[in-house]
């Protein structure tokens, strides 16, 4: 597990398997929720997570692959594409300040 202070987050990656529409919607939702905070949100395949990612958000079924692609990066696995408590907690922690655990 890795941790990062919310003030150090500059890039969040929403990783997917095959360009699933749901993960694109999640990335769009995160962009809107974090607008104005100086955080870039990108959507990429799980096997192509960029090295400069601070946090990776992906479906729990892809978590092992994401850990291999981006070892040491904070990983937030979720089970529900829209409204998952793990993603809500991430957004709340970023907005309120604190440490993101993943």
Short mmCIF file of N, CA and C in Angstrom, two decimals:
data_model
loop_
_atom_site.label_atom_id
_atom_site.label_comp_id
_atom_site.label_asym_id
_atom_site.label_seq_id
_atom_site.Cartn_x
_atom_site.Cartn_y
_atom_site.Cartn_z
N UNK A 1 0.83 -1.20 0.00
CA UNK A 1 0.00 0.00 0.00
C UNK A 1 0.87 1.25 0.00
N UNK A 2 0.40 2.27 -0.66
CA UNK A 2 1.09 3.54 -0.72
C UNK A 2 0.15 4.62 -0.20
N UNK A 3 0.73 5.72 0.23
CA UNK A 3 -0.02 6.88 0.70
C UNK A 3 0.48 8.11 -0.01
N UNK A 4 -0.37 9.13 -0.11
CA UNK A 4 0.02 10.42 -0.67
C UNK A 4 -0.83 11.50 0.00
N UNK A 5 -0.19 12.62 0.28
CA UNK A 5 -0.95 13.76 0.81
C UNK A 5 -1.78 14.36 -0.31
N UNK A 6 -2.98 14.75 0.00
CA UNK A 6 -3.88 15.29 -1.02
C UNK A 6 -3.30 16.50 -1.73
N UNK A 7 -2.49 17.28 -1.03
CA UNK A 7 -1.89 18.47 -1.64
C UNK A 7 -0.80 18.12 -2.65
N UNK A 8 -0.34 16.87 -2.65
CA UNK A 8 0.70 16.43 -3.59
C UNK A 8 0.13 15.76 -4.83
N UNK A 9 -1.18 15.63 -4.91
CA UNK A 9 -1.80 14.96 -6.06
C UNK A 9 -1.93 15.95 -7.22
N UNK A 10 -1.32 15.58 -8.34
CA UNK A 10 -1.40 16.40 -9.55
C UNK A 10 -2.06 15.65 -10.71
N UNK A 11 -1.98 14.30 -10.67
CA UNK A 11 -2.56 13.52 -11.77
C UNK A 11 -3.22 12.25 -11.22
N UNK A 12 -4.48 12.08 -11.61
CA UNK A 12 -5.24 10.87 -11.29
C UNK A 12 -5.53 10.16 -12.60
N UNK A 13 -5.28 8.86 -12.61
CA UNK A 13 -5.56 8.05 -13.78
C UNK A 13 -6.74 7.13 -13.47
N UNK A 14 -7.72 7.12 -14.34
CA UNK A 14 -8.79 6.13 -14.28
C UNK A 14 -8.40 5.07 -15.30
N UNK A 15 -8.02 3.91 -14.80
CA UNK A 15 -7.54 2.83 -15.67
C UNK A 15 -8.68 1.88 -16.00
N UNK A 16 -8.69 1.43 -17.25
CA UNK A 16 -9.73 0.51 -17.70
C UNK A 16 -9.12 -0.66 -18.45
N UNK A 17 -9.96 -1.59 -18.84
CA UNK A 17 -9.47 -2.77 -19.54
C UNK A 17 -9.60 -2.61 -21.04
N UNK A 18 -10.78 -2.31 -21.52
CA UNK A 18 -10.99 -2.27 -22.97
C UNK A 18 -11.79 -1.04 -23.39
N UNK A 19 -11.50 0.10 -22.78
CA UNK A 19 -12.21 1.32 -23.14
C UNK A 19 -13.68 1.31 -22.77
N UNK A 20 -13.97 0.71 -21.63
CA UNK A 20 -15.35 0.62 -21.18
C UNK A 20 -15.94 2.01 -20.99
N UNK A 21 -17.13 2.21 -21.47
CA UNK A 21 -17.78 3.51 -21.36
C UNK A 21 -17.96 3.97 -19.94
N UNK A 22 -18.15 3.04 -19.03
CA UNK A 22 -18.37 3.40 -17.62
C UNK A 22 -17.14 4.08 -17.02
N UNK A 23 -15.96 3.60 -17.36
CA UNK A 23 -14.74 4.21 -16.80
C UNK A 23 -14.51 5.59 -17.41
N UNK A 24 -14.92 5.79 -18.65
CA UNK A 24 -14.84 7.13 -19.26
C UNK A 24 -15.76 8.09 -18.51
N UNK A 25 -16.95 7.61 -18.17
CA UNK A 25 -17.89 8.44 -17.41
C UNK A 25 -17.33 8.76 -16.03
N UNK A 26 -16.68 7.79 -15.39
CA UNK A 26 -16.08 8.03 -14.08
C UNK A 26 -14.99 9.09 -14.17
N UNK A 27 -14.15 9.01 -15.20
CA UNK A 27 -13.10 10.02 -15.38
C UNK A 27 -13.71 11.41 -15.55
N UNK A 28 -14.77 11.49 -16.33
CA UNK A 28 -15.45 12.77 -16.54
C UNK A 28 -16.04 13.30 -15.23
N UNK A 29 -16.63 12.41 -14.46
CA UNK A 29 -17.21 12.79 -13.17
C UNK A 29 -16.12 13.32 -12.23
N UNK A 30 -14.99 12.63 -12.18
CA UNK A 30 -13.89 13.08 -11.32
C UNK A 30 -13.36 14.45 -11.76
N UNK A 31 -13.25 14.65 -13.07
CA UNK A 31 -12.80 15.97 -13.57
C UNK A 31 -13.71 17.08 -13.05
N UNK A 32 -15.01 16.85 -13.14
CA UNK A 32 -15.98 17.85 -12.68
C UNK A 32 -15.88 18.07 -11.17
N UNK A 33 -15.77 16.99 -10.41
CA UNK A 33 -15.72 17.10 -8.95
C UNK A 33 -14.44 17.77 -8.47
N UNK A 34 -13.35 17.64 -9.22
CA UNK A 34 -12.06 18.18 -8.79
C UNK A 34 -11.67 19.44 -9.57
N UNK A 35 -12.60 19.97 -10.33
CA UNK A 35 -12.35 21.17 -11.14
C UNK A 35 -11.84 22.31 -10.27
N UNK A 36 -10.83 22.99 -10.76
CA UNK A 36 -10.28 24.13 -10.05
C UNK A 36 -9.25 23.79 -8.99
N UNK A 37 -8.95 22.51 -8.82
CA UNK A 37 -7.98 22.11 -7.79
C UNK A 37 -6.59 21.83 -8.36
N UNK A 38 -6.43 22.01 -9.67
CA UNK A 38 -5.12 21.79 -10.28
C UNK A 38 -4.76 20.32 -10.43
N UNK A 39 -5.77 19.46 -10.50
CA UNK A 39 -5.53 18.02 -10.64
C UNK A 39 -6.01 17.58 -12.02
N UNK A 40 -5.12 16.96 -12.75
CA UNK A 40 -5.43 16.42 -14.07
C UNK A 40 -6.02 15.02 -13.88
N UNK A 41 -7.10 14.72 -14.60
CA UNK A 41 -7.70 13.39 -14.57
C UNK A 41 -7.67 12.84 -15.99
N UNK A 42 -7.03 11.68 -16.15
CA UNK A 42 -6.93 11.04 -17.46
C UNK A 42 -7.52 9.65 -17.40
N UNK A 43 -7.92 9.16 -18.56
CA UNK A 43 -8.45 7.81 -18.72
C UNK A 43 -7.48 7.06 -19.61
N UNK A 44 -6.93 5.94 -19.11
CA UNK A 44 -5.97 5.17 -19.90
C UNK A 44 -6.19 3.67 -19.69
N UNK A 45 -5.71 2.85 -20.63
CA UNK A 45 -5.74 1.40 -20.42
C UNK A 45 -4.88 1.02 -19.22
N UNK A 46 -5.28 -0.03 -18.52
CA UNK A 46 -4.57 -0.45 -17.32
C UNK A 46 -3.11 -0.81 -17.61
N UNK A 47 -2.82 -1.26 -18.80
CA UNK A 47 -1.45 -1.64 -19.15
C UNK A 47 -0.61 -0.45 -19.60
N UNK A 48 -1.20 0.75 -19.63
CA UNK A 48 -0.48 1.94 -20.09
C UNK A 48 -0.54 3.09 -19.10
N UNK A 49 -0.57 2.79 -17.82
CA UNK A 49 -0.62 3.83 -16.80
C UNK A 49 0.68 4.62 -16.85
N UNK A 50 0.61 5.95 -17.02
CA UNK A 50 1.83 6.75 -17.11
C UNK A 50 2.60 6.81 -15.79
N UNK A 51 3.89 6.96 -15.90
CA UNK A 51 4.78 6.96 -14.73
C UNK A 51 4.52 8.14 -13.81
N UNK A 52 3.93 9.23 -14.33
CA UNK A 52 3.72 10.41 -13.50
C UNK A 52 2.37 10.42 -12.80
N UNK A 53 1.67 9.28 -12.82
CA UNK A 53 0.38 9.17 -12.12
C UNK A 53 0.63 9.21 -10.61
N UNK A 54 -0.15 10.01 -9.91
CA UNK A 54 -0.08 10.05 -8.45
C UNK A 54 -1.06 9.07 -7.81
N UNK A 55 -2.23 8.93 -8.44
CA UNK A 55 -3.28 8.05 -7.95
C UNK A 55 -3.87 7.33 -9.15
N UNK A 56 -4.10 6.03 -8.99
CA UNK A 56 -4.78 5.24 -10.02
C UNK A 56 -6.10 4.74 -9.44
N UNK A 57 -7.17 4.98 -10.17
CA UNK A 57 -8.50 4.53 -9.80
C UNK A 57 -8.89 3.48 -10.84
N UNK A 58 -9.25 2.28 -10.38
CA UNK A 58 -9.64 1.23 -11.33
C UNK A 58 -10.61 0.26 -10.68
N UNK A 59 -11.32 -0.47 -11.51
CA UNK A 59 -12.23 -1.50 -11.02
C UNK A 59 -11.42 -2.54 -10.26
N UNK A 60 -12.00 -3.08 -9.20
CA UNK A 60 -11.28 -4.03 -8.35
C UNK A 60 -10.77 -5.24 -9.13
N UNK A 61 -11.45 -5.60 -10.20
CA UNK A 61 -11.01 -6.71 -11.03
C UNK A 61 -9.73 -6.44 -11.79
N UNK A 62 -9.33 -5.18 -11.88
CA UNK A 62 -8.11 -4.79 -12.59
C UNK A 62 -6.99 -4.38 -11.63
N UNK A 63 -7.25 -4.45 -10.34
CA UNK A 63 -6.30 -3.93 -9.35
C UNK A 63 -4.93 -4.60 -9.43
N UNK A 64 -4.89 -5.91 -9.57
CA UNK A 64 -3.60 -6.60 -9.63
C UNK A 64 -2.79 -6.15 -10.85
N UNK A 65 -3.45 -6.02 -11.99
CA UNK A 65 -2.75 -5.54 -13.19
C UNK A 65 -2.26 -4.11 -13.02
N UNK A 66 -3.08 -3.27 -12.39
CA UNK A 66 -2.69 -1.88 -12.16
C UNK A 66 -1.48 -1.81 -11.23
N UNK A 67 -1.45 -2.65 -10.21
CA UNK A 67 -0.30 -2.66 -9.28
C UNK A 67 0.99 -3.05 -10.00
N UNK A 68 0.89 -3.97 -10.96
CA UNK A 68 2.07 -4.38 -11.73
C UNK A 68 2.52 -3.28 -12.67
N UNK A 69 1.56 -2.57 -13.24
CA UNK A 69 1.89 -1.50 -14.20
C UNK A 69 2.42 -0.26 -13.50
N UNK A 70 1.89 0.04 -12.31
CA UNK A 70 2.26 1.26 -11.58
C UNK A 70 2.60 0.93 -10.13
N UNK A 71 3.67 0.15 -9.91
CA UNK A 71 4.02 -0.20 -8.52
C UNK A 71 4.39 1.04 -7.71
N UNK A 72 3.95 1.06 -6.48
CA UNK A 72 4.27 2.19 -5.61
C UNK A 72 3.33 3.37 -5.74
N UNK A 73 2.42 3.32 -6.70
CA UNK A 73 1.44 4.39 -6.88
C UNK A 73 0.21 4.09 -6.03
N UNK A 74 -0.40 5.12 -5.48
CA UNK A 74 -1.62 4.93 -4.70
C UNK A 74 -2.70 4.36 -5.63
N UNK A 75 -3.30 3.26 -5.22
CA UNK A 75 -4.32 2.59 -6.02
C UNK A 75 -5.64 2.59 -5.25
N UNK A 76 -6.68 3.10 -5.90
CA UNK A 76 -8.02 3.13 -5.32
C UNK A 76 -8.91 2.19 -6.15
N UNK A 77 -9.10 0.96 -5.67
CA UNK A 77 -10.00 0.05 -6.39
C UNK A 77 -11.45 0.33 -6.02
N UNK A 78 -12.35 0.15 -6.97
CA UNK A 78 -13.77 0.35 -6.72
C UNK A 78 -14.55 -0.81 -7.31
N UNK A 79 -15.80 -0.95 -6.93
CA UNK A 79 -16.65 -2.00 -7.48
C UNK A 79 -17.83 -1.44 -8.28
N UNK A 80 -18.24 -0.21 -7.97
CA UNK A 80 -19.37 0.44 -8.65
C UNK A 80 -18.82 1.64 -9.42
N UNK A 81 -19.12 1.71 -10.71
CA UNK A 81 -18.53 2.77 -11.53
C UNK A 81 -18.97 4.18 -11.13
N UNK A 82 -20.22 4.34 -10.77
CA UNK A 82 -20.70 5.66 -10.38
C UNK A 82 -21.25 5.56 -8.95
N UNK A 83 -20.70 6.38 -8.04
CA UNK A 83 -21.17 6.42 -6.68
C UNK A 83 -20.50 5.44 -5.74
N UNK A 84 -19.35 4.90 -6.12
CA UNK A 84 -18.65 3.97 -5.24
C UNK A 84 -18.09 4.71 -4.03
N UNK A 85 -18.23 4.15 -2.82
CA UNK A 85 -17.73 4.81 -1.61
C UNK A 85 -16.22 5.09 -1.64
N UNK A 86 -15.44 4.23 -2.28
CA UNK A 86 -13.99 4.44 -2.33
C UNK A 86 -13.65 5.70 -3.14
N UNK A 87 -14.37 5.92 -4.22
CA UNK A 87 -14.13 7.10 -5.06
C UNK A 87 -14.65 8.35 -4.34
N UNK A 88 -15.79 8.23 -3.69
CA UNK A 88 -16.33 9.35 -2.90
C UNK A 88 -15.35 9.75 -1.81
N UNK A 89 -14.77 8.77 -1.13
CA UNK A 89 -13.79 9.05 -0.08
C UNK A 89 -12.55 9.74 -0.65
N UNK A 90 -12.10 9.32 -1.83
CA UNK A 90 -10.96 9.96 -2.48
C UNK A 90 -11.25 11.44 -2.73
N UNK A 91 -12.38 11.73 -3.32
CA UNK A 91 -12.75 13.12 -3.63
C UNK A 91 -12.87 13.95 -2.35
N UNK A 92 -13.51 13.40 -1.34
CA UNK A 92 -13.68 14.11 -0.07
C UNK A 92 -12.33 14.40 0.58
N UNK A 93 -11.44 13.42 0.57
CA UNK A 93 -10.11 13.62 1.16
C UNK A 93 -9.32 14.68 0.41
N UNK A 94 -9.41 14.67 -0.90
CA UNK A 94 -8.70 15.69 -1.68
C UNK A 94 -9.27 17.07 -1.38
N UNK A 95 -10.58 17.20 -1.36
CA UNK A 95 -11.19 18.51 -1.12
C UNK A 95 -10.96 19.03 0.29
N UNK A 96 -10.95 18.12 1.27
CA UNK A 96 -10.82 18.54 2.67
C UNK A 96 -9.38 18.50 3.16
N UNK A 97 -8.48 17.95 2.37
CA UNK A 97 -7.10 17.81 2.80
C UNK A 97 -6.95 16.56 3.64
N UNK A 98 -5.79 15.96 3.54
CA UNK A 98 -5.54 14.74 4.29
C UNK A 98 -4.71 13.78 3.48
N UNK A 99 -4.55 12.59 4.02
CA UNK A 99 -3.75 11.58 3.37
C UNK A 99 -4.64 10.59 2.65
N UNK A 100 -4.30 10.31 1.40
CA UNK A 100 -5.02 9.31 0.61
C UNK A 100 -4.26 8.00 0.76
N UNK A 101 -4.95 6.98 1.20
CA UNK A 101 -4.35 5.66 1.40
C UNK A 101 -4.81 4.75 0.28
N UNK A 102 -3.87 4.00 -0.25
CA UNK A 102 -4.29 3.08 -1.31
C UNK A 102 -3.37 1.96 -1.56
#
